[in-house]
PDB file of C-alpha atoms in Angstrom:
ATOM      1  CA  UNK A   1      -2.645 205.310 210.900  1.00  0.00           C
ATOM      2  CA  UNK A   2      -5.145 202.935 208.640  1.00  0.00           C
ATOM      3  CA  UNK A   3      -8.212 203.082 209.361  1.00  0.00           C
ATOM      4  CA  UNK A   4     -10.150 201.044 211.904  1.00  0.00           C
ATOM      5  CA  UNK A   5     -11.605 198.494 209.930  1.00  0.00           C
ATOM      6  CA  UNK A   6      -9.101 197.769 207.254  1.00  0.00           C
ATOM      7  CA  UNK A   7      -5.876 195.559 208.441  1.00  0.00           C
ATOM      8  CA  UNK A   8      -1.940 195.985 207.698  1.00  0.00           C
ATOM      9  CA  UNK A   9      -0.809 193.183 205.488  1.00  0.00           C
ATOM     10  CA  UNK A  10       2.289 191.134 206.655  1.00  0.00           C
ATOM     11  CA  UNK A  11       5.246 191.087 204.220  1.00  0.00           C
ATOM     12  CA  UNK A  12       3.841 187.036 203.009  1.00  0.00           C
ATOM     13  CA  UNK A  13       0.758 188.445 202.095  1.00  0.00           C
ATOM     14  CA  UNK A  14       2.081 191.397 200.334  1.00  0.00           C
ATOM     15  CA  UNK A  15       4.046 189.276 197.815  1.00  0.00           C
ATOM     16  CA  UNK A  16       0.451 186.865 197.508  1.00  0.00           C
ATOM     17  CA  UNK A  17      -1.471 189.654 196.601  1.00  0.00           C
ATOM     18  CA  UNK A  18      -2.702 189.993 193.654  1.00  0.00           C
ATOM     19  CA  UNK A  19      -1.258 193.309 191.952  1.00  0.00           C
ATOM     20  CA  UNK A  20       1.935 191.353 192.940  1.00  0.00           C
ATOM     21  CA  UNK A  21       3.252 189.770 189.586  1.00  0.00           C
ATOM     22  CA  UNK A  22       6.315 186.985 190.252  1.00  0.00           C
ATOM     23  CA  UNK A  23       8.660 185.236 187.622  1.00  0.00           C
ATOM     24  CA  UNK A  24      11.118 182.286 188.978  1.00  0.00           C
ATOM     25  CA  UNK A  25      14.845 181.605 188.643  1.00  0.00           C
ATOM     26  CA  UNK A  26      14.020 177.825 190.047  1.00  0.00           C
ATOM     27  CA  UNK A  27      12.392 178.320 192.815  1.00  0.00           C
ATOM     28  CA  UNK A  28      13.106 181.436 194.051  1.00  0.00           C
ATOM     29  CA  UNK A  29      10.972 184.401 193.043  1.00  0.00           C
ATOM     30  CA  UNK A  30      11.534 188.189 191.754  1.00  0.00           C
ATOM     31  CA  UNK A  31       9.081 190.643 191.831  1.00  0.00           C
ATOM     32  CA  UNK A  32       7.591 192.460 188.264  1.00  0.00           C
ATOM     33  CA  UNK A  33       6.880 196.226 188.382  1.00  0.00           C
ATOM     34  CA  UNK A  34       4.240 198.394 187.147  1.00  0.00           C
ATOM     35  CA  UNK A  35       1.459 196.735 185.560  1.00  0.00           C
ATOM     36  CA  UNK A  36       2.097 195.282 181.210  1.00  0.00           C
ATOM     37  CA  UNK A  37      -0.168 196.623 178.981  1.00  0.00           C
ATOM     38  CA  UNK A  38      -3.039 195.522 177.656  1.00  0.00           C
ATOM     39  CA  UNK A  39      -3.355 194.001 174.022  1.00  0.00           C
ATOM     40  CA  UNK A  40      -5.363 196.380 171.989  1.00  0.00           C
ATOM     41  CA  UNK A  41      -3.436 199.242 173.377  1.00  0.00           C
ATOM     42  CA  UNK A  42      -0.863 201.904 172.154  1.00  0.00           C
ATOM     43  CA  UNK A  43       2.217 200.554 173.136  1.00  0.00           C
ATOM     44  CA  UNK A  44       3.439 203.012 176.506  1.00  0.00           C
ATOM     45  CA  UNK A  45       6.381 205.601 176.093  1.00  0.00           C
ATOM     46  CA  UNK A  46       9.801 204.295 176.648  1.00  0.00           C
ATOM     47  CA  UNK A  47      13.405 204.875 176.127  1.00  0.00           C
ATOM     48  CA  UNK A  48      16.110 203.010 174.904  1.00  0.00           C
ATOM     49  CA  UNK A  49      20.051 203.728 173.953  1.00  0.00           C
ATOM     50  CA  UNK A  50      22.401 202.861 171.146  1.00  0.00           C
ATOM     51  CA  UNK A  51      25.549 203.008 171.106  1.00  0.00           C
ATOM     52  CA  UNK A  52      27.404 203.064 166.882  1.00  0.00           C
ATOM     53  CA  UNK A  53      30.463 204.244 165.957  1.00  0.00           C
ATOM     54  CA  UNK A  54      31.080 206.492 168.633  1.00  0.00           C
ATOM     55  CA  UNK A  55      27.677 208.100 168.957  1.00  0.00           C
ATOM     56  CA  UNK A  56      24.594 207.544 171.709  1.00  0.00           C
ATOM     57  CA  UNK A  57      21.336 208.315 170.447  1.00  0.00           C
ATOM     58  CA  UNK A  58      17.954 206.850 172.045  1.00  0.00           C
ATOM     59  CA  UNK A  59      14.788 205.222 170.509  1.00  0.00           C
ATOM     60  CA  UNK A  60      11.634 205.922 171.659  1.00  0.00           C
ATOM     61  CA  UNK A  61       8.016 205.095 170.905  1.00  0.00           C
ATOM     62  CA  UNK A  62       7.672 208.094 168.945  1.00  0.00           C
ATOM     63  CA  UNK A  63      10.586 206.929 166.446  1.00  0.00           C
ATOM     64  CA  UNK A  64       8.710 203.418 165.939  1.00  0.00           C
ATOM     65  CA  UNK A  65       5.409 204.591 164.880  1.00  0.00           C
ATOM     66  CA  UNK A  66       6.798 207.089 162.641  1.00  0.00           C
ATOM     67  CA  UNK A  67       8.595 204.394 160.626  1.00  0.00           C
ATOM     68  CA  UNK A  68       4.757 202.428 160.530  1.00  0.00           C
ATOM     69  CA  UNK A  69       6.103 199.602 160.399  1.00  0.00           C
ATOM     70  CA  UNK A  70       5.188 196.569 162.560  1.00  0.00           C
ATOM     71  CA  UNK A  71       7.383 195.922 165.978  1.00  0.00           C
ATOM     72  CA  UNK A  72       8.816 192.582 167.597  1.00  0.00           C
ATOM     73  CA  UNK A  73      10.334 193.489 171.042  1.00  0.00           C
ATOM     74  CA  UNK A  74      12.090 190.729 171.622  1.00  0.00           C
ATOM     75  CA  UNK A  75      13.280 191.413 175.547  1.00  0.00           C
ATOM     76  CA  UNK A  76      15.887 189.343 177.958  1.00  0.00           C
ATOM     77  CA  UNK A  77      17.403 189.816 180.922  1.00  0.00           C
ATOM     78  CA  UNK A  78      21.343 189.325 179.539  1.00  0.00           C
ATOM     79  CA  UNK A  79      22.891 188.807 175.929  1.00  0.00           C
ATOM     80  CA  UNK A  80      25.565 186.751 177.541  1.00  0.00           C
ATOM     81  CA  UNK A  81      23.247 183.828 178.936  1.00  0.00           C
ATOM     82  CA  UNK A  82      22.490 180.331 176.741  1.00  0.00           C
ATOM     83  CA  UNK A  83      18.695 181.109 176.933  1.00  0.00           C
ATOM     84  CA  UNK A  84      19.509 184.673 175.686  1.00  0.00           C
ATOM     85  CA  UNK A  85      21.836 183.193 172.543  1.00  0.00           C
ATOM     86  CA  UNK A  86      18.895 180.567 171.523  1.00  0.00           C
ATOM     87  CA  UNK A  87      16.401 183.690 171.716  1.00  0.00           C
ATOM     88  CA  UNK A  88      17.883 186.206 169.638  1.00  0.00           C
ATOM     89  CA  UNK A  89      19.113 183.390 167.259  1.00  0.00           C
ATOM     90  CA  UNK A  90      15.769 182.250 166.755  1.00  0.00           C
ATOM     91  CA  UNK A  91      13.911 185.203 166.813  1.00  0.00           C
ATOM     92  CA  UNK A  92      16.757 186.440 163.800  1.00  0.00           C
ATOM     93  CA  UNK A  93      15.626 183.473 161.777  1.00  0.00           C
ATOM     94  CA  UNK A  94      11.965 183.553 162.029  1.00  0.00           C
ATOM     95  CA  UNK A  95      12.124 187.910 161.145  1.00  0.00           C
ATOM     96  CA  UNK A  96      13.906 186.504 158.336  1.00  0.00           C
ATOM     97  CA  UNK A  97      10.561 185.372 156.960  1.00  0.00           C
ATOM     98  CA  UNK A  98       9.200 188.932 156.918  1.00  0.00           C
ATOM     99  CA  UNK A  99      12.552 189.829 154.906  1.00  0.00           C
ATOM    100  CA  UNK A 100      12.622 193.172 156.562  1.00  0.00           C
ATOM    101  CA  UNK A 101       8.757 194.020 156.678  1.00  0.00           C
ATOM    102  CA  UNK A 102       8.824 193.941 160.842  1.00  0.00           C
ATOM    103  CA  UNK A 103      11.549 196.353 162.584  1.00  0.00           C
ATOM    104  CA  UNK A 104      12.873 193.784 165.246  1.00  0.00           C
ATOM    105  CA  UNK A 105      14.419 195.169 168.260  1.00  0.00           C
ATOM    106  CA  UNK A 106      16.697 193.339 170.579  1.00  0.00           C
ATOM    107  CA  UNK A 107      15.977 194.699 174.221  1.00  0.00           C
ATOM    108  CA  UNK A 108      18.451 193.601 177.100  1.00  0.00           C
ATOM    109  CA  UNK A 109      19.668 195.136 180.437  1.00  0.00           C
ATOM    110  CA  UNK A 110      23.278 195.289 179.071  1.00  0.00           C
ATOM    111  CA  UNK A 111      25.135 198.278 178.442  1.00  0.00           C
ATOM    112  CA  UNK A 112      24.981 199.340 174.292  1.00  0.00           C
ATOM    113  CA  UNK A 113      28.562 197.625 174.092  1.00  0.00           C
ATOM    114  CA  UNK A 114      27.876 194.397 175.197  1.00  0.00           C
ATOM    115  CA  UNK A 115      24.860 194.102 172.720  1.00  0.00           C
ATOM    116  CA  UNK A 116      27.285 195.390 170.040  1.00  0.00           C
ATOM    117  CA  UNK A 117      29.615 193.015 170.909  1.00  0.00           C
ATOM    118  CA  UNK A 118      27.060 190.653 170.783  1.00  0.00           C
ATOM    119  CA  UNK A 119      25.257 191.940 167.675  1.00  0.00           C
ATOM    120  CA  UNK A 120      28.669 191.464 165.601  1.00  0.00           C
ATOM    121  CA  UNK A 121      29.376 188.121 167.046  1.00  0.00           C
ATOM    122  CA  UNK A 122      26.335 186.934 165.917  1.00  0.00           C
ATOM    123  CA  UNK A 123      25.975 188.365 162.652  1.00  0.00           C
ATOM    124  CA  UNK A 124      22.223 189.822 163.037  1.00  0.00           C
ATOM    125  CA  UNK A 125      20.608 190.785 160.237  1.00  0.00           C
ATOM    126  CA  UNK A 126      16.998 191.561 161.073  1.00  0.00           C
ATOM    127  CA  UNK A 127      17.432 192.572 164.993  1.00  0.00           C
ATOM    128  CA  UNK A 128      18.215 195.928 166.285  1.00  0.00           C
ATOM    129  CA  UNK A 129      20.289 195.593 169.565  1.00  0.00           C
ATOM    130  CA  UNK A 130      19.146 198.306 172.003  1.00  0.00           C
ATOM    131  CA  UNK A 131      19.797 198.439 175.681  1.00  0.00           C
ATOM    132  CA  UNK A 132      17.563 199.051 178.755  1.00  0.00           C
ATOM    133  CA  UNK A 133      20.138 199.396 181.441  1.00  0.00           C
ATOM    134  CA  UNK A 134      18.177 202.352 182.757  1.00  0.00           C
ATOM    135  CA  UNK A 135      14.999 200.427 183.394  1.00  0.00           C
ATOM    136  CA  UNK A 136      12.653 202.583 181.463  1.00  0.00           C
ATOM    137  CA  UNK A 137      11.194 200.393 178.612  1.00  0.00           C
ATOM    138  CA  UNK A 138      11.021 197.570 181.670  1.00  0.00           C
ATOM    139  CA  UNK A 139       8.647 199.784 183.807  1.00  0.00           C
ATOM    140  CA  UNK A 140       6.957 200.763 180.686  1.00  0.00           C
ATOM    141  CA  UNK A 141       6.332 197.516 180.297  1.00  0.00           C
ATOM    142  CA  UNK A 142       5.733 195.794 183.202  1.00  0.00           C
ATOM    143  CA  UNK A 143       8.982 193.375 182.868  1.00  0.00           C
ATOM    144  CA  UNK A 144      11.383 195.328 185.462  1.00  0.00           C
ATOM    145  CA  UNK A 145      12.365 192.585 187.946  1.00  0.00           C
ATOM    146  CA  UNK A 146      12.683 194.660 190.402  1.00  0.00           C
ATOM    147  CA  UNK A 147      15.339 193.012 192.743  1.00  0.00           C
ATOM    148  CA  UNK A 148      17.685 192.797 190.130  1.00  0.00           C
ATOM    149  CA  UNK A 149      16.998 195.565 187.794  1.00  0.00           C
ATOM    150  CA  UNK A 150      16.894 193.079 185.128  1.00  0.00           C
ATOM    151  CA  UNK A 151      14.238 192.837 182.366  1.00  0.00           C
ATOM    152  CA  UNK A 152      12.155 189.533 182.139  1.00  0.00           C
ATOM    153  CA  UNK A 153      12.337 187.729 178.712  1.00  0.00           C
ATOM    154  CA  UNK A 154       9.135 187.999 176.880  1.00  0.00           C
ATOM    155  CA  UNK A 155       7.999 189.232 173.487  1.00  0.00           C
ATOM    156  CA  UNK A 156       5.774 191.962 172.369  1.00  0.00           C
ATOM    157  CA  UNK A 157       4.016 192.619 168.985  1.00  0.00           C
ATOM    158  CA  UNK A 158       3.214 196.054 167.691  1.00  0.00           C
ATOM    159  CA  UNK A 159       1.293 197.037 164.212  1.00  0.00           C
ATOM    160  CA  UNK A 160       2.077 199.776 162.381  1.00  0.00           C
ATOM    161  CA  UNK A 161       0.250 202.378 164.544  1.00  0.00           C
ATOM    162  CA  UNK A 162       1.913 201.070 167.559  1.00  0.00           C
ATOM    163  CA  UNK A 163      -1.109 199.007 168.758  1.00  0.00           C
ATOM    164  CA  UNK A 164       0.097 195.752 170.887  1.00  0.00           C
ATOM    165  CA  UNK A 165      -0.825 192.549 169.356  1.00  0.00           C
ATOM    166  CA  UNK A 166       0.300 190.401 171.200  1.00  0.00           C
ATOM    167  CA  UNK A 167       2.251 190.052 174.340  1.00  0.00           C
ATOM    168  CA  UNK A 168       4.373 187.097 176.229  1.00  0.00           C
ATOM    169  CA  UNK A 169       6.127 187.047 179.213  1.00  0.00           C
ATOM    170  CA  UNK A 170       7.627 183.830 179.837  1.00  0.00           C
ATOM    171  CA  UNK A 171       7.469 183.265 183.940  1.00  0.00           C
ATOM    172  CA  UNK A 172      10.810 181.178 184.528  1.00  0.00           C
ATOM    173  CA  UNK A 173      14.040 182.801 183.459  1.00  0.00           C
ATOM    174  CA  UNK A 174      15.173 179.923 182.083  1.00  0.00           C
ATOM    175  CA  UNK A 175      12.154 179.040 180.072  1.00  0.00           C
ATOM    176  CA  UNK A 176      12.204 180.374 176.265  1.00  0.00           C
ATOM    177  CA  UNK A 177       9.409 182.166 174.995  1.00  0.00           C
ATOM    178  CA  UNK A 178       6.521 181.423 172.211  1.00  0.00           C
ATOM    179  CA  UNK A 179       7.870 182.354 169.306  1.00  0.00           C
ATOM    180  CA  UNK A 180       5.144 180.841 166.746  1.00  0.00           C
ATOM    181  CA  UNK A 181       2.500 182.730 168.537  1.00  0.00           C
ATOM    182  CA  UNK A 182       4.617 185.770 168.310  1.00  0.00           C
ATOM    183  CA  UNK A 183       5.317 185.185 164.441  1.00  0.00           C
ATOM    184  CA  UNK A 184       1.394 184.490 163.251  1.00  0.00           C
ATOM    185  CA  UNK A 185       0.498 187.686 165.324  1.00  0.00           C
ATOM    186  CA  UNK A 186       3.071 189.385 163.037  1.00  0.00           C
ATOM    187  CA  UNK A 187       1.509 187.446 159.958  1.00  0.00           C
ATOM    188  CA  UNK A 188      -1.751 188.761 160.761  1.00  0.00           C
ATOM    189  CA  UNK A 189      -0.922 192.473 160.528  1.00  0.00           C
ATOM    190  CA  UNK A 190       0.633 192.345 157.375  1.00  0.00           C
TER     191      UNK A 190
END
């Protein structure tokens, strides 16, 4: 029972409040999880899965910082949608600048061989697919939308000790994220 002087919150003011973090699909909105980290800060723990030639293995924070070398998460909800394509295709040509100085890592909520699929299809170069069907790097982050177990597109920026730089989460899934912001963040830690 709560106590007397504080007051239940109906289910409207639950999703108003403000630890309650939205994105849209048109109107309609889905609820974030967890809270994002804060620039400045070690990027949290997370897990991700590959799937190549025949064999699973998972990436994890710990991998990242042990290559020192900066980070650009570059996260969506599906490899398979237009917004998705443009993404990945621009985010392939502006790592091309760094010529392989920034580890880029594709993050979607498809299964390893849809990304793979994907991957080959488009002939990436400078991004790493690697899938978050579990949800983990999406709570890590705070881009879980939680009614669809999907992970909302956004970019994050990591120097070479793992430090986030920079972070974007674009608030309408069909809205594309900014990439020049992303890419002079990258340009400063090098």
């Amino acid at each position: 029972m709560p106590p007397p002087d504080s007051q239940e919150m109906t289910p409207e003011q639950e999703d108003s409040a403000p630890d309650k973090r939205l994105i849209f699909f048109g109107e309609e909105p889905y609820h974030l999880v967890e809270q994002i980290p804060q620039e400045g800060e070690v990027m949290p723990d997370f897990l991700l899965w590959q799937f190549h030639n025949g064999i699973g293995q998972s990436v994890s924070r710990d991998d990242l910082i042990q290559q020192e070398t900066p980070a650009l998460f570059c996260c969506m909800h599906s490899v398979d949608g237009k917004v998705g394509v443009r993404q990945a295709r621009r985010v392939e040509r502006l790592l091309s600048d760094f010529d392989g100085y920034v580890r880029g890592i594709l993050i979607s909520s498809d299964l390893p061989f849809t990304q793979n699929r994907f991957v080959n299809f488009e002939t990436l170069s400078y991004l790493t697919a690697a899938s978050d069907y579990r949800g983990h790097f999406g709570r890590a982050f705070g881009v879980h939308v939680e009614e669809l177990a999907l992970l909302a597109r956004s970019l994050f920026v990591t120097d070479r000790e793992g430090v986030l730089t920079h972070i974007d989460i674009v608030s309408e899934f069909g809205d594309e994220p900014d990439y020049m912001s992303a890419m002079h963040a990258l340009a400063d830690i090098l």
